[in-house]
Short mmCIF file of C-alpha atoms in Angstrom, two decimals:
data_model
loop_
_atom_site.label_atom_id
_atom_site.label_comp_id
_atom_site.label_asym_id
_atom_site.label_seq_id
_atom_site.Cartn_x
_atom_site.Cartn_y
_atom_site.Cartn_z
CA UNK A 1 123.88 82.84 136.70
CA UNK A 2 126.13 84.92 136.23
CA UNK A 3 127.89 87.19 138.79
CA UNK A 4 129.09 90.26 136.95
CA UNK A 5 128.99 93.55 138.98
CA UNK A 6 126.46 96.00 138.60
CA UNK A 7 127.43 99.64 139.08
CA UNK A 8 126.60 99.84 142.72
CA UNK A 9 128.97 96.88 143.23
CA UNK A 10 131.94 98.41 141.61
CA UNK A 11 131.24 101.70 143.96
CA UNK A 12 131.95 99.02 147.07
CA UNK A 13 135.02 97.84 145.96
CA UNK A 14 136.26 101.03 146.16
CA UNK A 15 135.62 101.64 149.67
CA UNK A 16 137.11 98.87 152.47
CA UNK A 17 134.11 98.57 155.11
CA UNK A 18 134.63 98.47 158.40
CA UNK A 19 135.77 95.23 160.59
CA UNK A 20 132.52 94.28 162.16
CA UNK A 21 132.70 92.58 165.32
CA UNK A 22 131.22 89.05 165.56
CA UNK A 23 128.47 89.65 167.28
CA UNK A 24 127.22 91.59 164.75
CA UNK A 25 128.20 89.05 162.12
CA UNK A 26 126.22 86.66 164.21
CA UNK A 27 123.48 89.34 164.41
CA UNK A 28 123.42 89.33 160.22
CA UNK A 29 123.52 85.56 160.29
CA UNK A 30 120.51 85.31 161.96
CA UNK A 31 118.84 87.49 159.36
CA UNK A 32 119.66 85.04 156.46
CA UNK A 33 117.64 81.94 155.53
CA UNK A 34 119.33 78.76 155.73
CA UNK A 35 119.69 77.68 152.18
CA UNK A 36 121.42 81.26 151.64
CA UNK A 37 123.79 80.47 155.34
CA UNK A 38 124.74 76.72 153.90
CA UNK A 39 126.99 78.62 151.56
CA UNK A 40 128.53 81.08 153.72
CA UNK A 41 130.13 77.99 156.04
CA UNK A 42 132.91 77.91 152.90
CA UNK A 43 133.76 81.32 153.85
CA UNK A 44 136.14 80.49 156.70
CA UNK A 45 136.80 77.35 159.35
CA UNK A 46 135.21 80.02 161.93
CA UNK A 47 132.14 80.81 160.44
CA UNK A 48 131.33 77.26 159.33
CA UNK A 49 131.74 76.96 163.48
CA UNK A 50 129.77 79.42 163.58
CA UNK A 51 126.36 78.44 161.17
CA UNK A 52 126.61 75.15 162.16
CA UNK A 53 125.88 73.71 165.76
CA UNK A 54 126.66 73.80 168.61
CA UNK A 55 127.53 75.01 170.14
CA UNK A 56 126.07 78.70 168.61
CA UNK A 57 122.52 77.91 167.53
CA UNK A 58 121.75 80.31 164.27
CA UNK A 59 121.28 76.84 162.60
CA UNK A 60 118.90 75.09 165.38
CA UNK A 61 116.10 77.99 165.91
CA UNK A 62 114.74 77.35 162.78
CA UNK A 63 112.57 74.82 161.60
CA UNK A 64 112.06 73.10 157.88
CA UNK A 65 110.07 70.54 156.86
CA UNK A 66 111.66 67.22 154.94
CA UNK A 67 109.81 65.67 152.52
CA UNK A 68 109.57 62.21 151.00
CA UNK A 69 107.52 61.93 147.88
CA UNK A 70 106.60 58.63 145.71
CA UNK A 71 104.08 58.38 143.15
CA UNK A 72 105.65 54.92 142.23
CA UNK A 73 108.47 53.64 143.91
CA UNK A 74 111.80 54.51 141.72
CA UNK A 75 110.58 57.83 141.11
CA UNK A 76 111.03 58.97 144.85
CA UNK A 77 112.31 62.11 145.70
CA UNK A 78 113.38 64.49 148.54
CA UNK A 79 112.32 67.69 149.42
CA UNK A 80 112.62 70.37 152.07
CA UNK A 81 110.70 73.55 153.04
CA UNK A 82 112.82 75.89 154.11
CA UNK A 83 112.34 78.70 157.08
CA UNK A 84 111.28 81.24 154.48
CA UNK A 85 108.96 79.16 152.54
CA UNK A 86 110.81 78.10 149.13
CA UNK A 87 111.59 74.50 148.34
CA UNK A 88 114.10 72.27 147.70
CA UNK A 89 115.80 69.17 146.35
CA UNK A 90 117.74 67.37 148.82
CA UNK A 91 119.93 64.65 146.57
CA UNK A 92 119.20 61.22 147.83
CA UNK A 93 121.96 59.93 150.30
CA UNK A 94 124.42 57.96 148.77
CA UNK A 95 124.01 54.72 150.15
CA UNK A 96 120.22 55.20 148.76
CA UNK A 97 120.94 56.16 145.19
CA UNK A 98 119.31 53.20 144.21
CA UNK A 99 116.51 52.54 146.64
CA UNK A 100 112.98 51.50 146.18
CA UNK A 101 110.35 52.98 148.13
CA UNK A 102 111.26 55.23 150.65
CA UNK A 103 109.48 56.37 154.25
CA UNK A 104 110.42 58.47 156.66
CA UNK A 105 109.93 56.79 160.13
CA UNK A 106 110.37 59.74 162.75
CA UNK A 107 113.00 61.99 163.68
CA UNK A 108 116.40 61.40 166.22
CA UNK A 109 117.86 64.11 167.89
CA UNK A 110 117.84 66.20 164.77
CA UNK A 111 118.73 62.95 162.13
CA UNK A 112 115.75 62.12 160.27
CA UNK A 113 115.32 57.95 160.23
CA UNK A 114 114.53 56.63 156.65
CA UNK A 115 113.14 53.64 155.94
CA UNK A 116 114.03 51.40 152.88
CA UNK A 117 112.49 47.75 152.83
CA UNK A 118 113.66 46.42 155.83
CA UNK A 119 116.36 49.23 156.08
CA UNK A 120 116.67 51.95 158.55
CA UNK A 121 119.27 54.65 157.78
CA UNK A 122 119.81 57.75 160.11
CA UNK A 123 120.38 60.48 157.64
CA UNK A 124 121.43 64.35 158.06
CA UNK A 125 120.91 66.12 155.04
CA UNK A 126 123.02 68.79 156.15
CA UNK A 127 125.96 66.93 157.19
CA UNK A 128 125.76 64.88 153.86
CA UNK A 129 125.73 61.63 156.29
CA UNK A 130 123.76 58.69 156.21
CA UNK A 131 124.58 55.54 158.33
CA UNK A 132 122.68 52.63 158.10
CA UNK A 133 121.24 50.89 161.49
CA UNK A 134 120.19 47.52 162.89
CA UNK A 135 116.54 48.25 163.71
CA UNK A 136 116.96 46.09 167.16
CA UNK A 137 120.21 48.42 168.13
CA UNK A 138 119.12 49.59 171.56
CA UNK A 139 120.59 52.89 172.06
CA UNK A 140 119.48 55.12 168.47
CA UNK A 141 116.21 56.64 169.75
CA UNK A 142 115.24 58.78 173.08
CA UNK A 143 112.44 60.51 171.63
CA UNK A 144 109.03 58.72 172.79
CA UNK A 145 106.47 58.31 170.14
CA UNK A 146 102.66 59.35 170.76
CA UNK A 147 99.74 58.58 169.56
CA UNK A 148 96.00 59.80 169.04
CA UNK A 149 93.77 56.44 169.42
CA UNK A 150 89.79 55.70 169.14
CA UNK A 151 88.18 52.60 169.96
CA UNK A 152 88.43 51.68 166.20
CA UNK A 153 92.30 51.52 166.48
CA UNK A 154 93.15 50.35 169.94
CA UNK A 155 91.84 47.06 169.93
CA UNK A 156 91.70 44.85 173.03
CA UNK A 157 93.59 47.48 174.84
CA UNK A 158 92.37 48.67 178.33
CA UNK A 159 92.02 52.09 176.67
CA UNK A 160 89.73 51.26 174.57
CA UNK A 161 86.49 51.93 176.06
CA UNK A 162 87.55 55.56 175.85
CA UNK A 163 88.49 56.85 172.55
CA UNK A 164 90.61 60.07 171.34
CA UNK A 165 93.01 59.18 173.81
CA UNK A 166 96.47 60.04 173.00
CA UNK A 167 99.05 57.57 174.62
CA UNK A 168 102.69 57.81 174.69
CA UNK A 169 104.55 55.02 174.56
CA UNK A 170 107.80 54.14 176.85
CA UNK A 171 110.42 52.46 175.14
CA UNK A 172 112.20 51.82 178.77
CA UNK A 173 109.41 50.55 179.96
CA UNK A 174 107.92 48.61 177.32
CA UNK A 175 104.42 50.38 178.46
CA UNK A 176 101.68 52.70 177.04
CA UNK A 177 101.05 55.57 179.32
CA UNK A 178 98.32 57.90 179.35
CA UNK A 179 98.82 61.78 178.55
CA UNK A 180 96.58 64.65 179.92
CA UNK A 181 94.03 65.82 177.41
CA UNK A 182 92.63 69.46 177.67
CA UNK A 183 89.55 70.40 179.35
CA UNK A 184 86.79 70.58 176.98
CA UNK A 185 84.67 73.63 178.43
CA UNK A 186 81.10 73.07 179.24
CA UNK A 187 80.31 76.03 176.55
CA UNK A 188 81.30 73.76 173.22
CA UNK A 189 79.27 71.88 171.50
CA UNK A 190 80.23 68.25 172.08
CA UNK A 191 80.18 66.07 168.99
CA UNK A 192 81.38 62.62 168.39
CA UNK A 193 83.01 60.99 165.47
CA UNK A 194 81.39 57.89 164.10
CA UNK A 195 78.21 58.99 166.80
CA UNK A 196 80.63 58.32 169.71
CA UNK A 197 79.71 61.52 171.83
CA UNK A 198 81.36 60.78 174.85
CA UNK A 199 84.34 61.94 173.26
CA UNK A 200 83.83 65.22 173.08
CA UNK A 201 85.71 67.57 170.97
CA UNK A 202 86.99 65.73 167.42
CA UNK A 203 90.51 65.52 167.33
CA UNK A 204 92.25 65.62 164.28
CA UNK A 205 95.72 65.22 164.68
CA UNK A 206 98.30 65.06 166.73
CA UNK A 207 102.06 66.70 166.33
CA UNK A 208 104.82 68.74 167.58
CA UNK A 209 105.07 72.95 167.45
CA UNK A 210 107.61 74.68 169.24
CA UNK A 211 108.84 71.81 170.90
CA UNK A 212 105.46 70.73 172.81
CA UNK A 213 103.00 68.39 171.65
CA UNK A 214 100.33 69.70 169.64
CA UNK A 215 96.88 68.83 169.20
CA UNK A 216 93.84 69.96 166.38
CA UNK A 217 90.58 69.26 166.81
CA UNK A 218 87.22 70.21 165.34
CA UNK A 219 85.47 73.23 167.60
CA UNK A 220 82.32 73.14 165.58
CA UNK A 221 79.50 71.25 164.54
CA UNK A 222 80.07 71.62 160.74
CA UNK A 223 83.92 70.94 161.64
CA UNK A 224 84.69 73.72 159.40
CA UNK A 225 86.68 75.27 162.50
CA UNK A 226 89.77 73.71 163.55
CA UNK A 227 91.51 74.76 166.96
CA UNK A 228 95.50 73.98 167.74
CA UNK A 229 96.45 73.61 171.00
CA UNK A 230 99.45 73.21 172.57
CA UNK A 231 100.66 71.33 175.92
CA UNK A 232 103.06 73.62 177.34
CA UNK A 233 104.80 71.67 180.21
CA UNK A 234 104.87 68.11 178.97
CA UNK A 235 102.45 65.92 181.43
CA UNK A 236 100.22 69.20 182.78
CA UNK A 237 96.99 68.78 182.01
CA UNK A 238 97.00 72.65 182.60
CA UNK A 239 98.99 73.96 180.12
CA UNK A 240 96.91 73.60 177.33
CA UNK A 241 96.74 76.42 175.53
CA UNK A 242 95.21 77.02 172.76
CA UNK A 243 96.87 78.64 170.24
CA UNK A 244 95.11 79.44 167.37
CA UNK A 245 91.86 78.84 165.38
CA UNK A 246 91.94 78.70 161.70
CA UNK A 247 88.05 79.66 160.69
CA UNK A 248 86.33 77.87 158.04
CA UNK A 249 88.89 75.27 156.61
CA UNK A 250 87.60 74.80 152.94
CA UNK A 251 89.01 72.17 151.74
CA UNK A 252 86.97 69.23 153.91
CA UNK A 253 88.59 65.95 152.96
CA UNK A 254 91.74 67.71 154.92
CA UNK A 255 90.06 67.75 158.25
CA UNK A 256 90.24 64.21 158.54
CA UNK A 257 94.04 64.18 159.84
CA UNK A 258 95.14 67.50 160.27
CA UNK A 259 98.69 66.96 161.75
CA UNK A 260 100.25 70.17 163.16
CA UNK A 261 103.63 70.32 161.11
CA UNK A 262 105.87 73.10 162.49
CA UNK A 263 106.07 76.99 162.91
CA UNK A 264 108.13 78.58 159.93
CA UNK A 265 108.05 81.98 160.88
CA UNK A 266 104.56 82.91 160.92
CA UNK A 267 103.43 80.22 159.02
CA UNK A 268 102.42 76.84 160.24
CA UNK A 269 102.07 73.77 158.20
CA UNK A 270 99.45 71.23 158.24
CA UNK A 271 99.95 67.21 156.74
CA UNK A 272 97.11 65.62 156.09
CA UNK A 273 97.79 61.38 156.46
CA UNK A 274 94.80 60.68 154.67
CA UNK A 275 94.14 57.50 152.05
CA UNK A 276 93.85 59.23 149.35
CA UNK A 277 95.26 63.25 148.74
CA UNK A 278 98.11 64.45 150.59
CA UNK A 279 99.34 67.66 150.83
CA UNK A 280 100.58 70.66 152.87
CA UNK A 281 98.44 73.43 154.07
CA UNK A 282 100.09 76.73 155.09
CA UNK A 283 98.79 78.95 157.63
CA UNK A 284 99.74 82.26 157.66
CA UNK A 285 99.34 83.26 161.51
CA UNK A 286 99.81 87.09 160.71
CA UNK A 287 97.94 87.46 157.82
CA UNK A 288 95.11 85.08 158.79
CA UNK A 289 95.27 83.11 155.35
CA UNK A 290 95.25 79.27 154.26
CA UNK A 291 97.37 78.14 151.25
CA UNK A 292 98.30 74.75 149.77
CA UNK A 293 102.19 73.87 149.05
CA UNK A 294 102.86 72.37 145.81
CA UNK A 295 104.02 68.97 146.14
CA UNK A 296 107.09 67.80 144.97
CA UNK A 297 106.79 66.27 141.08
CA UNK A 298 102.96 66.10 141.98
CA UNK A 299 103.39 63.08 144.11
CA UNK A 300 100.18 61.88 145.84
CA UNK A 301 101.90 60.19 148.78
CA UNK A 302 104.63 61.69 150.73
CA UNK A 303 105.86 61.45 154.02
CA UNK A 304 106.99 64.40 156.13
CA UNK A 305 109.13 65.21 159.17
CA UNK A 306 109.78 69.31 161.07
CA UNK A 307 113.14 69.59 162.00
CA UNK A 308 115.56 71.99 163.64
CA UNK A 309 118.50 72.47 161.11
CA UNK A 310 121.03 70.71 162.97
CA UNK A 311 124.61 69.31 161.54
CA UNK A 312 124.88 66.26 163.62
CA UNK A 313 126.00 63.47 162.33
CA UNK A 314 125.67 60.87 165.33
CA UNK A 315 122.50 60.70 167.55
CA UNK A 316 123.50 61.47 171.16
CA UNK A 317 124.12 57.70 173.39
CA UNK A 318 120.66 57.00 175.26
CA UNK A 319 118.80 54.50 175.77
CA UNK A 320 115.42 54.00 173.82
CA UNK A 321 114.81 51.47 171.23
CA UNK A 322 112.94 52.33 167.47
CA UNK A 323 109.61 50.31 167.47
CA UNK A 324 109.18 49.45 163.63
CA UNK A 325 107.84 52.00 161.83
CA UNK A 326 105.20 54.52 163.98
CA UNK A 327 103.73 57.20 162.09
CA UNK A 328 103.86 59.78 164.79
CA UNK A 329 107.68 60.71 166.58
CA UNK A 330 107.92 63.74 168.40
CA UNK A 331 111.06 65.37 168.88
CA UNK A 332 110.57 66.32 172.23
CA UNK A 333 112.36 64.78 174.78
CA UNK A 334 110.32 63.55 177.62
CA UNK A 335 111.21 62.78 180.88
CA UNK A 336 110.06 59.16 181.70
CA UNK B 1 117.04 114.17 187.90
CA UNK B 2 113.51 114.90 188.41
CA UNK B 3 113.43 118.03 186.89
CA UNK B 4 115.03 116.89 183.75
CA UNK B 5 112.16 114.19 183.20
CA UNK B 6 109.47 117.00 183.63
CA UNK B 7 111.79 119.38 180.93
CA UNK B 8 110.68 117.48 177.59
CA UNK B 9 112.35 120.38 175.68
CA UNK B 10 115.70 120.17 177.06
CA UNK B 11 118.57 119.50 174.19
CA UNK B 12 121.68 117.52 174.88
CA UNK B 13 124.86 117.36 172.99
CA UNK B 14 126.57 114.81 170.64
CA UNK B 15 129.84 114.82 169.15
CA UNK B 16 131.37 113.34 166.37
CA UNK B 17 134.22 111.22 166.22
CA UNK B 18 135.08 114.25 163.42
CA UNK B 19 134.31 116.85 165.86
CA UNK B 20 130.64 117.91 164.81
CA UNK B 21 128.64 118.71 167.02
CA UNK B 22 124.61 118.10 167.14
CA UNK B 23 122.46 119.31 169.19
CA UNK B 24 119.38 116.81 170.33
CA UNK B 25 116.21 116.72 171.94
CA UNK B 26 115.99 114.54 175.06
CA UNK B 27 112.85 112.14 174.34
CA UNK B 28 114.87 111.51 170.89
CA UNK B 29 118.50 110.89 172.23
CA UNK B 30 116.05 108.09 174.71
CA UNK B 31 115.82 105.78 171.80
CA UNK B 32 119.68 105.23 172.48
CA UNK B 33 119.79 103.04 175.14
CA UNK B 34 123.70 104.07 176.04
CA UNK B 35 122.20 107.33 176.36
CA UNK B 36 119.46 107.04 178.43
CA UNK B 37 121.88 105.04 181.12
CA UNK B 38 124.28 107.79 180.22
CA UNK B 39 121.11 110.41 181.84
CA UNK B 40 119.75 107.96 184.17
CA UNK B 41 123.20 107.76 185.83
CA UNK B 42 123.34 111.48 186.68
CA UNK B 43 125.26 112.66 183.19
CA UNK B 44 124.79 116.12 183.49
CA UNK B 45 123.18 116.46 180.16
CA UNK B 46 124.81 119.88 180.08
CA UNK B 47 128.27 118.26 178.93
CA UNK B 48 128.84 117.25 175.29
CA UNK B 49 128.61 113.58 174.81
CA UNK B 50 131.73 112.16 172.80
CA UNK B 51 131.07 109.56 170.60
CA UNK B 52 134.41 108.64 169.21
CA UNK B 53 133.20 105.56 167.12
CA UNK B 54 130.75 107.44 164.92
CA UNK B 55 131.50 109.88 162.36
CA UNK B 56 129.13 112.58 161.43
CA UNK B 57 127.40 111.40 158.37
CA UNK B 58 126.61 108.27 160.25
CA UNK B 59 125.39 110.31 163.58
CA UNK B 60 123.01 112.64 160.77
CA UNK B 61 121.59 109.26 159.75
CA UNK B 62 121.09 107.61 163.28
CA UNK B 63 119.14 110.76 164.95
CA UNK B 64 117.35 110.88 161.83
CA UNK B 65 115.61 107.37 162.68
CA UNK B 66 115.80 108.16 166.40
CA UNK B 67 113.98 111.35 166.06
CA UNK B 68 111.06 109.24 163.57
CA UNK B 69 110.86 106.66 166.22
CA UNK B 70 110.58 109.00 169.02
CA UNK B 71 107.79 111.32 167.34
CA UNK B 72 105.95 108.44 165.89
CA UNK B 73 103.11 107.29 168.38
CA UNK B 74 102.25 103.81 168.96
CA UNK B 75 99.90 103.41 166.37
CA UNK B 76 101.52 104.72 163.28
CA UNK B 77 103.44 101.14 162.96
CA UNK B 78 102.55 101.11 159.35
CA UNK B 79 104.28 104.20 159.02
CA UNK B 80 107.39 103.38 160.78
CA UNK B 81 107.74 100.43 158.85
CA UNK B 82 107.50 102.01 155.50
CA UNK B 83 109.93 104.79 156.97
CA UNK B 84 112.44 101.92 157.92
CA UNK B 85 112.49 100.46 154.15
CA UNK B 86 112.63 103.77 152.99
CA UNK B 87 115.13 104.88 155.33
CA UNK B 88 117.49 102.49 154.13
CA UNK B 89 116.51 101.61 150.41
CA UNK B 90 119.66 103.68 148.20
CA UNK B 91 121.98 103.00 151.16
CA UNK B 92 125.24 101.42 149.98
CA UNK B 93 127.16 98.75 152.07
CA UNK B 94 130.24 101.00 153.68
CA UNK B 95 126.80 103.62 154.64
CA UNK B 96 125.35 100.03 156.24
CA UNK B 97 128.56 98.79 158.51
CA UNK B 98 128.70 101.93 159.63
CA UNK B 99 125.36 102.57 160.84
CA UNK B 100 125.26 98.46 162.44
CA UNK B 101 127.96 100.12 164.10
CA UNK B 102 126.60 103.01 164.95
CA UNK B 103 123.78 101.00 166.09
CA UNK B 104 125.73 98.36 168.11
CA UNK B 105 127.72 100.82 170.04
CA UNK B 106 124.15 103.40 171.05
CA UNK B 107 122.03 100.37 171.48
CA UNK B 108 119.53 101.29 169.46
CA UNK B 109 118.00 97.70 168.71
CA UNK B 110 115.49 98.27 166.39
CA UNK B 111 117.79 100.52 163.93
CA UNK B 112 120.52 97.60 164.49
CA UNK B 113 117.66 94.82 163.34
CA UNK B 114 116.74 96.72 160.22
CA UNK B 115 120.47 97.44 159.11
CA UNK B 116 121.51 93.64 159.85
CA UNK B 117 118.22 92.72 157.95
CA UNK B 118 119.31 95.17 154.92
CA UNK B 119 123.08 93.61 154.95
CA UNK B 120 121.68 90.16 155.13
CA UNK B 121 119.28 90.34 152.07
CA UNK B 122 122.24 92.63 150.02
CA UNK B 123 124.85 89.47 150.79
CA UNK B 124 123.06 86.81 150.47
CA UNK B 125 122.97 86.43 147.06
CA UNK B 126 126.64 86.86 146.88
CA UNK B 127 129.20 84.17 146.04
CA UNK B 128 130.89 83.02 149.46
CA UNK B 129 134.22 84.33 148.21
CA UNK B 130 132.78 88.05 147.99
CA UNK B 131 131.44 87.69 151.45
CA UNK B 132 134.59 86.87 152.72
CA UNK B 133 136.14 90.07 151.02
CA UNK B 134 133.27 92.03 152.10
CA UNK B 135 133.76 90.78 155.92
CA UNK B 136 137.93 91.15 155.80
CA UNK B 137 137.40 87.19 156.33
CA UNK B 138 140.35 85.14 155.78
CA UNK B 139 140.32 82.14 154.03
CA UNK B 140 141.93 79.19 156.28
CA UNK B 141 140.74 76.95 154.43
CA UNK B 142 142.57 74.72 152.13
CA UNK B 143 141.58 73.82 149.02
CA UNK B 144 140.89 70.39 149.72
CA UNK B 145 138.75 71.38 152.76
CA UNK B 146 137.03 74.26 151.00
CA UNK B 147 135.97 71.56 148.56
CA UNK B 148 135.04 69.10 151.01
CA UNK B 149 132.72 71.79 152.97
CA UNK B 150 131.31 72.48 149.47
CA UNK B 151 130.29 69.27 148.69
CA UNK B 152 128.80 68.82 152.17
CA UNK B 153 126.09 71.25 150.79
CA UNK B 154 126.64 71.00 146.89
CA UNK B 155 122.70 71.35 146.29
CA UNK B 156 122.85 74.88 148.12
CA UNK B 157 125.13 75.77 145.61
CA UNK B 158 123.42 75.39 142.43
CA UNK B 159 124.01 78.37 140.37
CA UNK B 160 126.99 80.10 142.29
CA UNK B 161 130.37 79.75 141.21
#
């Protein structure tokens, strides 16, 4: 792109603009999508400080989605969906230049955990750092892992008589803990998955929205309407709040796993972890419309994680352990 | 105090930095939190209120914005939105900067937001060197340091010098 001056910028050059206090510079920077902000870290040391965190939080108020896509192994690519809805490719982290298949294992204090074969890497796409970690090391993750479980995948566990529970794994105690579920109100139809009527409403996905544990569930017999709830106070049953309802989901096959992924301005993105087709669905809260995000490179298998913009290169030192390659990882810091 | 609320047609006088006086209806002036606080604290509206940081051209624009927003009923949000974008449409950077400073000084949140957004839209496609000039920021990086920061976010620089 060429940076020729237009007539407007020529007149601008003649006038000296007034000096602007930092509070106004912050107001202006807050309006910029993150991909522009990243460049402006080069303006000066002070600007870099303002844009990076801590302590100012221009970046941490935004979220974006990191996607790892791999149709077949050597072709994996990393992309992010920005807060303005744009998609850009992120270069592979240096230690993984020649790695094969890559999976997103979860998030840890703003760092993305990448699994490549046997190795686990902690990666910050903005700080450009990527560090290899031993899975056994003990001060890695403070984030508790949550699952939506059903009879079929909990096996001989004590919870096996119940289905569609949320369980949380507490690494400090090595125990699974039940998370309170929202009440099914009596006016709704109680439909069971696979004929299990006792489960109440069909739960289709578990995720994190605005730092709260979030659940999506079918609320009609035809399974066309999806309700999204958040637990505003972690661990408090009464704090489950309906966020919105997406009526008439047209893409039937999505409903298998519809995971609330993140809010980017007025969009909420969902991610389906199905066996065949994976895609990201955007639901516009204001426009009440839905659309599909094009998946880069037409890949059929993708991982994704939604993270706050952050420039941290080190995880905070806390107790905890990473347990294997687990599918869901909340970025809410949960009190044990 | 009570009498001034009853009389909606009451006017007050604002004086710009270059000495021009503006007669403003009170309900229009109330768009500004600064003026509202001054009136609430029993500052006599008969006095001329000096605004030493705002020139006449900018003050006229600010008052135009305030009048539109004070007169429109809340149900006409769509109309206000189109007024806002039209209001800033052909404004040059110098005027925008004066406007954002005035809105900040007079505490007019809506105007501050739209002016900051407009400036953000204008600078976002500019190379960072030019942004440095616009904001009079001194480049305190050594060439090596700047290159290092740039390298961290190499991918955000695609197509930029």
